[in-house]
Short mmCIF file of C-alpha atoms in Angstrom, two decimals:
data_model
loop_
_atom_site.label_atom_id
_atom_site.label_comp_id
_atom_site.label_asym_id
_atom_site.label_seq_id
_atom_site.Cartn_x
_atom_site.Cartn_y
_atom_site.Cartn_z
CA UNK A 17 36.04 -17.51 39.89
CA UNK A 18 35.80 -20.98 38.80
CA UNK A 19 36.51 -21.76 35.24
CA UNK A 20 33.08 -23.01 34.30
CA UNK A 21 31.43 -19.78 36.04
CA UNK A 22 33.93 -17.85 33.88
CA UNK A 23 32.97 -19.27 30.68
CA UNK A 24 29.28 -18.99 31.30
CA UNK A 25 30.06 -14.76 32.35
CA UNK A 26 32.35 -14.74 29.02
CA UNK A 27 29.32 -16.11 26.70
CA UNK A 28 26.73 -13.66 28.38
CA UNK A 29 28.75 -10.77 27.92
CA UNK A 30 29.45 -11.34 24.16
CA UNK A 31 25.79 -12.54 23.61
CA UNK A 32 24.77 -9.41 24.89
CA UNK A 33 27.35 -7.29 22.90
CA UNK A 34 26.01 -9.34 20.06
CA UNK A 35 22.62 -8.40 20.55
CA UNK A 36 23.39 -4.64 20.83
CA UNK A 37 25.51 -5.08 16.94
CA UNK A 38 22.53 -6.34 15.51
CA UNK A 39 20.10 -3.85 17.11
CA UNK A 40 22.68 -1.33 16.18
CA UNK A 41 22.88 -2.55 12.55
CA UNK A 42 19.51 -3.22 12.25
CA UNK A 43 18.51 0.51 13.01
CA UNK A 44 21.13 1.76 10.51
CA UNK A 45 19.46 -0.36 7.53
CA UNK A 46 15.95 1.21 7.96
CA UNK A 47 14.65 3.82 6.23
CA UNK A 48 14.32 7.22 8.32
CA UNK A 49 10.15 7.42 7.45
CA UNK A 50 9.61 4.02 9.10
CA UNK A 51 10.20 5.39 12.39
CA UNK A 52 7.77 8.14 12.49
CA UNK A 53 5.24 5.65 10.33
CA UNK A 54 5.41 3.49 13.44
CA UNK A 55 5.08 6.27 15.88
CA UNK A 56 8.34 5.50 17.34
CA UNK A 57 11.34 7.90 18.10
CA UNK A 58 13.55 9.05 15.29
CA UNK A 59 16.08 6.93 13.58
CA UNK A 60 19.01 9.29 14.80
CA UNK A 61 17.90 8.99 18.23
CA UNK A 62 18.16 5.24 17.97
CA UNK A 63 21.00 5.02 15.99
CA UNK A 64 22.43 6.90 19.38
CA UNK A 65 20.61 4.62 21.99
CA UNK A 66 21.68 1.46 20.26
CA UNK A 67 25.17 2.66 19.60
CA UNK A 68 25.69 3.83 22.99
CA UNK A 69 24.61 0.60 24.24
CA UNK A 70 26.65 -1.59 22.00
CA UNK A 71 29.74 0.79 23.49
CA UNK A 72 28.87 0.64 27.14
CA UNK A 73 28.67 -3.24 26.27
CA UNK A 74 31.98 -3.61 24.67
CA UNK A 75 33.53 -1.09 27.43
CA UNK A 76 32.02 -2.27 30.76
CA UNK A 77 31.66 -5.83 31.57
CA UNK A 78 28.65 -8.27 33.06
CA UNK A 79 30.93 -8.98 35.65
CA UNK A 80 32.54 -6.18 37.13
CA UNK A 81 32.30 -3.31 38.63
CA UNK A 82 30.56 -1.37 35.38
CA UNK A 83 27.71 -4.20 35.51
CA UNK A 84 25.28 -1.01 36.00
CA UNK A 85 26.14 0.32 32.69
CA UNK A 86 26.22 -3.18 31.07
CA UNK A 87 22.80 -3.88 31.83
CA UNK A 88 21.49 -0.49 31.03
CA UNK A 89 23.05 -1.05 27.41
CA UNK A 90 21.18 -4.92 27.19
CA UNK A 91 18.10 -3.45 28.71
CA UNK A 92 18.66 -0.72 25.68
CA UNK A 93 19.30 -2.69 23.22
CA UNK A 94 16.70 -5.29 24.07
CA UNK A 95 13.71 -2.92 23.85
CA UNK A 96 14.75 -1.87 20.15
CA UNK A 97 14.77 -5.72 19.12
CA UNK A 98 11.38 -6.67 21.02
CA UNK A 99 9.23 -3.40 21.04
CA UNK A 100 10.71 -0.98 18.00
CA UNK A 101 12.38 -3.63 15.71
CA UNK A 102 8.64 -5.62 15.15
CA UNK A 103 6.84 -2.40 14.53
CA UNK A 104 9.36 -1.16 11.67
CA UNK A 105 9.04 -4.31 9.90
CA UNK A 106 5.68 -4.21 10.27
CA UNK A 107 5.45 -0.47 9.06
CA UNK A 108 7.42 -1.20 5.94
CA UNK A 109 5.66 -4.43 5.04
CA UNK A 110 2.39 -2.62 4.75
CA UNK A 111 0.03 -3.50 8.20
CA UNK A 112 -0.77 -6.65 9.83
CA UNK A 113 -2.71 -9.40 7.47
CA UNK A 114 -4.94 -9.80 10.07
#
């Protein structure tokens, strides 16, 4: 692989690992209520999903032979930070101003 290619795999792989931390985090820091409030699944379930996601991130790589389980963790961890992250805060900050 050629050095720049490397270093642009390298960055997407962390940035991805990265992502699944903070969606990991971010479900651990909100109150258990929040989810049902926002008609989601339960906070232990996606304390699980994002977890499992962060691991199969840190464990598998984007390029390799475990990309299939890499990009079911990003594709996991993305749809808590754009579909169930926005409704929590949203839940918790008392309903849209609109």
């Amino acid at each position: 692989m050629p050095y720049l290619a490397y270093w642009i795999v390298f960055a997407i792989d962390w940035a991805g690992t990265l992502a699944g931390l903070v969606a990991f985090v971010h479900a651990l820091t909100q109150r258990s209520d929040a989810y049902t409030a926002a008609d989601r699944h339960t906070k232990p379930m996606w304390l699980g999903i994002t977890g499992g996601a962060t691991l199969a991130m840190l464990l598998f790589n984007f390029y390799g032979a475990g990309l299939i389980f890499w990009l079911a963790g990003i594709v996991a961890a993305l749809v808590y930070l754009v579909d169930v992250r926005p409704k929590l805060i949203e839940v918790q900050r008392g309903g849209s101003s609109w």
